[in-house]
Every structure is written in structure tokens, then in C-alpha cells.
mmCIF file of C-alpha atoms in Angstrom:
data_model
loop_
_atom_site.group_PDB
_atom_site.id
_atom_site.type_symbol
_atom_site.label_atom_id
_atom_site.label_comp_id
_atom_site.label_asym_id
_atom_site.label_seq_id
_atom_site.Cartn_x
_atom_site.Cartn_y
_atom_site.Cartn_z
ATOM 1 C CA GLY A 120 10.138 -12.977 18.086
ATOM 2 C CA GLN A 121 12.504 -11.636 14.107
ATOM 3 C CA ASN A 122 14.414 -8.312 13.079
ATOM 4 C CA ILE A 123 14.483 -8.623 9.468
ATOM 5 C CA ASP A 124 15.991 -6.191 7.185
ATOM 6 C CA GLN A 125 16.673 -6.378 3.390
ATOM 7 C CA PRO A 126 16.597 -3.421 1.253
ATOM 8 C CA THR A 127 14.093 -1.587 0.047
ATOM 9 C CA GLU A 128 15.219 -1.198 -4.206
ATOM 10 C CA MET A 129 17.613 -2.343 -6.403
ATOM 11 C CA THR A 130 18.186 -2.230 -10.313
ATOM 12 C CA ALA A 131 20.289 -3.733 -12.105
ATOM 13 C CA THR A 132 20.802 -4.777 -15.890
ATOM 14 C CA GLU A 133 19.189 -7.684 -18.456
ATOM 15 C CA GLY A 134 21.925 -9.874 -17.746
ATOM 16 C CA ALA A 135 23.856 -9.028 -14.917
ATOM 17 C CA ILE A 136 23.944 -10.237 -11.473
ATOM 18 C CA VAL A 137 22.506 -8.964 -8.299
ATOM 19 C CA GLN A 138 22.900 -9.928 -4.863
ATOM 20 C CA ILE A 139 20.393 -8.779 -2.419
ATOM 21 C CA ASN A 140 20.818 -9.369 1.343
ATOM 22 C CA CYS A 141 18.812 -9.795 4.372
ATOM 23 C CA THR A 142 20.233 -9.514 7.912
ATOM 24 C CA TYR A 143 18.212 -11.275 10.829
ATOM 25 C CA GLN A 144 17.831 -11.150 14.972
ATOM 26 C CA THR A 145 15.885 -13.791 15.718
ATOM 27 C CA SER A 146 14.473 -15.501 19.360
ATOM 28 C CA GLY A 147 14.348 -18.829 17.994
ATOM 29 C CA PHE A 148 15.882 -19.840 14.398
ATOM 30 C CA ASN A 149 14.373 -23.430 12.210
ATOM 31 C CA GLY A 150 15.690 -21.805 8.771
ATOM 32 C CA LEU A 151 15.066 -18.679 6.359
ATOM 33 C CA PHE A 152 13.285 -18.671 2.941
ATOM 34 C CA TRP A 153 13.327 -16.731 0.273
ATOM 35 C CA TYR A 154 9.738 -16.313 -1.591
ATOM 36 C CA GLN A 155 9.663 -14.226 -5.572
ATOM 37 C CA GLN A 156 6.180 -11.836 -5.545
ATOM 38 C CA HIS A 157 5.740 -10.323 -8.872
ATOM 39 C CA ALA A 158 3.279 -7.307 -8.519
ATOM 40 C CA GLY A 159 -0.299 -8.024 -7.727
ATOM 41 C CA GLU A 160 0.520 -11.879 -7.746
ATOM 42 C CA ALA A 161 1.234 -14.162 -5.027
ATOM 43 C CA PRO A 162 4.474 -15.175 -2.712
ATOM 44 C CA THR A 163 5.950 -18.385 -4.595
ATOM 45 C CA PHE A 164 8.615 -20.120 -2.770
ATOM 46 C CA LEU A 165 12.322 -20.089 -4.003
ATOM 47 C CA SER A 166 14.601 -21.386 -1.830
ATOM 48 C CA TYR A 167 15.288 -22.539 1.524
ATOM 49 C CA ASN A 168 18.814 -22.519 4.206
ATOM 50 C CA VAL A 169 18.795 -24.526 7.411
ATOM 51 C CA LEU A 170 22.653 -24.823 7.417
ATOM 52 C CA ASP A 171 25.482 -22.882 6.752
ATOM 53 C CA GLY A 172 26.772 -22.237 3.318
ATOM 54 C CA LEU A 173 25.205 -22.205 -0.354
ATOM 55 C CA GLU A 174 22.422 -23.354 -2.099
ATOM 56 C CA GLU A 175 22.069 -22.802 -5.960
ATOM 57 C CA LYS A 176 19.066 -23.952 -7.857
ATOM 58 C CA GLY A 177 19.806 -23.087 -11.743
ATOM 59 C CA ARG A 178 20.195 -19.000 -11.801
ATOM 60 C CA PHE A 179 19.220 -18.419 -8.016
ATOM 61 C CA SER A 180 21.789 -19.192 -5.068
ATOM 62 C CA SER A 181 21.447 -18.486 -1.622
ATOM 63 C CA PHE A 182 23.578 -18.586 1.225
ATOM 64 C CA LEU A 183 23.425 -18.353 4.652
ATOM 65 C CA SER A 184 25.785 -17.437 8.036
ATOM 66 C CA ARG A 185 23.602 -18.180 11.293
ATOM 67 C CA SER A 186 26.503 -16.746 13.248
ATOM 68 C CA LYS A 187 26.500 -13.728 11.568
ATOM 69 C CA GLY A 188 22.470 -13.266 11.266
ATOM 70 C CA TYR A 189 22.610 -13.134 7.406
ATOM 71 C CA SER A 190 21.689 -14.366 4.051
ATOM 72 C CA TYR A 191 21.656 -13.130 0.441
ATOM 73 C CA LEU A 192 19.679 -14.089 -2.356
ATOM 74 C CA LEU A 193 22.481 -14.257 -5.795
ATOM 75 C CA LEU A 194 20.458 -14.090 -9.199
ATOM 76 C CA LYS A 195 22.339 -14.526 -12.019
ATOM 77 C CA GLU A 196 22.029 -13.494 -15.957
ATOM 78 C CA LEU A 197 19.018 -11.179 -15.195
ATOM 79 C CA GLN A 198 16.061 -11.565 -17.150
ATOM 80 C CA MET A 199 13.459 -8.431 -16.901
ATOM 81 C CA LYS A 200 10.919 -11.325 -16.127
ATOM 82 C CA ASP A 201 13.295 -11.461 -12.811
ATOM 83 C CA SER A 202 11.699 -8.099 -12.214
ATOM 84 C CA ALA A 203 9.559 -8.677 -8.959
ATOM 85 C CA SER A 204 9.716 -7.753 -5.579
ATOM 86 C CA TYR A 205 12.589 -10.858 -3.350
ATOM 87 C CA LEU A 206 11.093 -11.545 0.314
ATOM 88 C CA CYS A 207 13.201 -12.636 2.876
ATOM 89 C CA ALA A 208 11.945 -14.609 5.491
ATOM 90 C CA VAL A 209 12.486 -16.571 8.696
ATOM 91 C CA ARG A 210 11.059 -19.254 10.914
ATOM 92 C CA ASP A 211 11.420 -19.988 14.105
ATOM 93 C CA SER A 212 11.219 -23.103 16.316
ATOM 94 C CA ASP A 213 7.619 -22.812 16.338
ATOM 95 C CA TYR A 214 7.466 -23.358 12.628
ATOM 96 C CA LYS A 215 6.096 -19.777 12.444
ATOM 97 C CA LEU A 216 7.639 -17.029 9.185
ATOM 98 C CA SER A 217 8.611 -13.866 9.596
ATOM 99 C CA PHE A 218 8.814 -11.685 6.670
ATOM 100 C CA GLY A 219 11.457 -8.506 5.898
ATOM 101 C CA ALA A 220 9.260 -6.223 4.045
ATOM 102 C CA GLY A 221 10.742 -7.200 0.830
ATOM 103 C CA THR A 222 13.103 -6.178 -1.921
ATOM 104 C CA THR A 223 11.746 -4.669 -5.174
ATOM 105 C CA VAL A 224 14.283 -5.462 -8.166
ATOM 106 C CA THR A 225 13.894 -3.790 -11.652
ATOM 107 C CA VAL A 226 15.603 -5.859 -14.259
ATOM 108 C CA ARG A 227 16.463 -2.752 -17.287
ATOM 109 C CA ALA A 228 17.494 -4.055 -20.690
ATOM 110 C CA ILE B 192 -6.539 -28.613 -10.437
ATOM 111 C CA ALA B 193 -7.432 -25.340 -8.160
ATOM 112 C CA GLY B 194 -4.327 -25.723 -5.637
ATOM 113 C CA ILE B 195 -5.511 -22.538 -2.942
ATOM 114 C CA THR B 196 -8.578 -20.400 -3.953
ATOM 115 C CA GLN B 197 -10.042 -16.798 -1.553
ATOM 116 C CA ALA B 198 -13.532 -15.506 -2.168
ATOM 117 C CA PRO B 199 -13.769 -11.914 -2.708
ATOM 118 C CA THR B 200 -10.981 -11.013 -5.013
ATOM 119 C CA SER B 201 -11.582 -7.436 -3.473
ATOM 120 C CA GLN B 202 -13.976 -5.852 -1.276
ATOM 121 C CA ILE B 203 -14.578 -2.654 -0.130
ATOM 122 C CA LEU B 204 -16.068 -2.890 3.147
ATOM 123 C CA ALA B 205 -17.907 -0.225 5.902
ATOM 124 C CA ALA B 206 -16.274 0.236 8.965
ATOM 125 C CA GLY B 207 -17.915 -1.484 11.645
ATOM 126 C CA ARG B 208 -19.203 -4.141 9.346
ATOM 127 C CA ARG B 209 -19.148 -7.922 9.966
ATOM 128 C CA MET B 210 -16.703 -9.574 6.434
ATOM 129 C CA THR B 211 -15.696 -13.593 6.185
ATOM 130 C CA LEU B 212 -12.818 -14.148 4.133
ATOM 131 C CA ARG B 213 -12.946 -17.296 2.219
ATOM 132 C CA CYS B 214 -9.603 -19.699 1.877
ATOM 133 C CA THR B 215 -10.047 -23.577 0.301
ATOM 134 C CA GLN B 216 -7.019 -25.601 -0.445
ATOM 135 C CA ASP B 217 -7.183 -28.769 -3.309
ATOM 136 C CA MET B 218 -3.999 -30.225 -1.834
ATOM 137 C CA ARG B 219 -5.220 -32.303 1.585
ATOM 138 C CA HIS B 220 -2.262 -30.468 3.792
ATOM 139 C CA ASN B 221 -2.872 -30.239 6.902
ATOM 140 C CA ALA B 222 -1.352 -26.763 8.420
ATOM 141 C CA MET B 223 -3.002 -23.055 6.435
ATOM 142 C CA TYR B 224 -2.203 -20.095 7.269
ATOM 143 C CA TRP B 225 -3.263 -16.646 7.280
ATOM 144 C CA TYR B 226 -0.970 -13.613 6.194
ATOM 145 C CA ARG B 227 -1.767 -9.464 5.911
ATOM 146 C CA GLN B 228 0.233 -7.731 3.450
ATOM 147 C CA ASP B 229 1.135 -3.687 4.167
ATOM 148 C CA LEU B 230 3.431 -1.794 1.806
ATOM 149 C CA GLY B 231 6.827 -1.105 3.625
ATOM 150 C CA LEU B 232 5.839 -3.824 6.521
ATOM 151 C CA GLY B 233 5.647 -7.165 4.519
ATOM 152 C CA LEU B 234 3.790 -10.633 5.121
ATOM 153 C CA ARG B 235 2.855 -10.550 8.676
ATOM 154 C CA LEU B 236 1.201 -13.718 9.896
ATOM 155 C CA ILE B 237 -2.257 -13.508 11.692
ATOM 156 C CA HIS B 238 -3.548 -17.088 12.582
ATOM 157 C CA TYR B 239 -2.411 -20.250 11.359
ATOM 158 C CA SER B 240 -3.361 -23.539 11.850
ATOM 159 C CA ASN B 241 -1.496 -26.877 12.094
ATOM 160 C CA THR B 242 -4.340 -29.538 11.849
ATOM 161 C CA ALA B 243 -7.615 -29.491 11.469
ATOM 162 C CA GLY B 244 -9.052 -29.103 14.689
ATOM 163 C CA THR B 245 -6.770 -26.795 15.915
ATOM 164 C CA THR B 246 -5.714 -22.852 15.606
ATOM 165 C CA GLY B 247 -3.196 -20.554 16.499
ATOM 166 C CA LYS B 248 -2.649 -16.927 17.110
ATOM 167 C CA GLY B 249 0.355 -15.074 14.837
ATOM 168 C CA GLU B 250 1.767 -11.483 14.784
ATOM 169 C CA VAL B 251 -1.278 -9.820 14.662
ATOM 170 C CA PRO B 252 -4.292 -11.437 15.992
ATOM 171 C CA ASP B 253 -6.524 -9.002 17.208
ATOM 172 C CA GLY B 254 -9.441 -7.556 15.089
ATOM 173 C CA TYR B 255 -9.458 -11.529 13.193
ATOM 174 C CA SER B 256 -10.861 -14.443 14.085
ATOM 175 C CA VAL B 257 -10.637 -18.207 12.779
ATOM 176 C CA SER B 258 -11.188 -21.871 12.432
ATOM 177 C CA ARG B 259 -10.922 -25.194 10.819
ATOM 178 C CA ALA B 260 -13.467 -27.235 10.838
ATOM 179 C CA ASN B 261 -11.691 -29.485 8.553
ATOM 180 C CA THR B 262 -8.944 -29.936 6.265
ATOM 181 C CA ASP B 263 -10.086 -27.406 3.611
ATOM 182 C CA ASP B 264 -11.060 -24.563 4.882
ATOM 183 C CA PHE B 265 -9.621 -21.541 6.881
ATOM 184 C CA PRO B 266 -12.344 -18.533 7.078
ATOM 185 C CA LEU B 267 -10.665 -15.263 7.867
ATOM 186 C CA THR B 268 -13.975 -13.188 10.209
ATOM 187 C CA LEU B 269 -13.424 -9.765 10.923
ATOM 188 C CA ALA B 270 -15.881 -9.164 13.512
ATOM 189 C CA SER B 271 -16.429 -5.350 12.686
ATOM 190 C CA ALA B 272 -14.001 -3.682 9.992
ATOM 191 C CA VAL B 273 -11.895 -1.014 11.353
ATOM 192 C CA PRO B 274 -9.913 1.442 8.704
ATOM 193 C CA SER B 275 -6.429 -0.122 9.655
ATOM 194 C CA GLN B 276 -7.475 -3.841 8.506
ATOM 195 C CA THR B 277 -7.591 -2.414 4.190
ATOM 196 C CA SER B 278 -5.141 -4.357 3.530
ATOM 197 C CA VAL B 279 -4.445 -7.627 0.800
ATOM 198 C CA TYR B 280 -5.186 -10.525 2.412
ATOM 199 C CA PHE B 281 -3.654 -14.103 1.442
ATOM 200 C CA CYS B 282 -4.209 -17.265 2.666
ATOM 201 C CA ALA B 283 -1.561 -19.867 2.663
ATOM 202 C CA SER B 284 -1.030 -23.627 3.330
ATOM 203 C CA SER B 285 1.678 -26.234 3.407
ATOM 204 C CA GLU B 286 1.602 -30.499 3.846
ATOM 205 C CA TRP B 287 2.709 -29.789 7.639
ATOM 206 C CA ALA B 288 3.716 -27.239 9.838
ATOM 207 C CA ASP B 289 7.172 -27.690 8.963
ATOM 208 C CA SER B 290 6.952 -28.227 5.508
ATOM 209 C CA TYR B 291 9.794 -26.331 3.972
ATOM 210 C CA GLU B 292 7.269 -24.733 1.068
ATOM 211 C CA GLN B 293 4.280 -22.587 1.676
ATOM 212 C CA TYR B 294 1.475 -21.882 -1.329
ATOM 213 C CA PHE B 295 0.024 -18.746 -1.558
ATOM 214 C CA GLY B 296 -3.643 -17.959 -2.673
ATOM 215 C CA PRO B 297 -4.343 -15.288 -4.979
ATOM 216 C CA GLY B 298 -4.888 -13.439 -2.007
ATOM 217 C CA THR B 299 -8.323 -10.393 -1.223
ATOM 218 C CA ARG B 300 -7.451 -7.118 -1.350
ATOM 219 C CA LEU B 301 -9.967 -4.958 0.997
ATOM 220 C CA THR B 302 -11.056 -1.438 1.196
ATOM 221 C CA VAL B 303 -12.573 -0.459 5.315
ATOM 222 C CA THR B 304 -14.360 2.767 4.759
#
């Protein structure tokens, strides 16, 4: 099984940078994923890491260290529309996803 | 193109009743999934299907059953609903089981009284 931890809430100012950490313990690792979920809506895919290092996609970047069981999602140049929950998920060797409880990010003007 | 549709959008159900949540996708994806989302617990996998005709159990399968008679449809049935099954249910699909992106439906909010 998977044990995935991420902070419950974070608050940041518009234009700033926020880093959401995720730690995991897994019995089989086959990729780490980040999803975004706005209140009352479905999750949408943001990023995928399977090798160590940083993956950059526009204002969003995701980092993975497999040896440390650690990932972070970096949101740069925050905008009001970035206010949402961010879900860290780990995929096992059977390709099944396990999700963390999510981090609610509030962006203030 | 609708993507993934779920029905109903929301439902209030008396305990002990049988209920089927419907999920249909038009992307010809091979793999489909059912999750439930509860406050503080995140998304948890109930059942999955890697291809039409096959299904598997996820993290929390008890009290739920699924079928996958064709590629497009993946209904979730609660045989005898209990209050602990009050949740938001999301159906998702991916092109293949090992694809990195899952696409989620809009969800069904179910309240069991």
C-alpha cells in the first residue's frame, strides 16, 4: 500500500511562489502525479514524474526524489485562478493510483 | 465531444436501497476507474477495469460492484446502501492502464440517509 502525506492548507499572495511538499512510503513505485481540483469540480492532470529531477511545464514544476520518497509541486507567478486543491498521487506496480488528502491553496490579492 | 459523463449528478438515497451510478466515456479509452472522495481522506479507488470484460478491486471495494460489458460504460452498483457510503463518486478513464493521465468525470454526490 501507499502512505502519502501533504500539508492540508497553504496561503500565498498573488504573484508569489508556493511549494507544496509530498512525502510517500510505497510498496511499489511506478510514478508520481499531481492533479489540480477546483472546488466542486473534477480533478485535472498537472504533472507526472517517474525519474528523479525536475519537470517544468509553464508556471508549474514538479520535482521527485525516489530515494527520499519526496516530491514537490512548485507554482510560480501565482494567479487567483490557482486557488484550488492540489492532489499528490503515487502509482504502484499494478498501475493503480493512491492519492494524498490534498493541499488547499488559497491565493490572496 | 463529451468526454466522461456521470449520472445522476446528485442523489439522496434511503439506507438499504440499491443504486447504480452510471459512467460513460466517448474517448474509446481502455481503462476505467471508480473513486470516492471524502473530506480529509482524498480520492480512494473502489474498482477498476483495465479493458472491457475485466474488472479488479481497489482500496475500498466492499459494498460495491462493477461490470464492464463494453468499452464505453462502467456502472457502479451499491447493492444495499449504508450511510458510510455518503460521498462524492468520480469515474475516470485512461487510454491504457499504464497511461499517465486519467480523465475524470464531473462526479456524483450521493447522500445515504
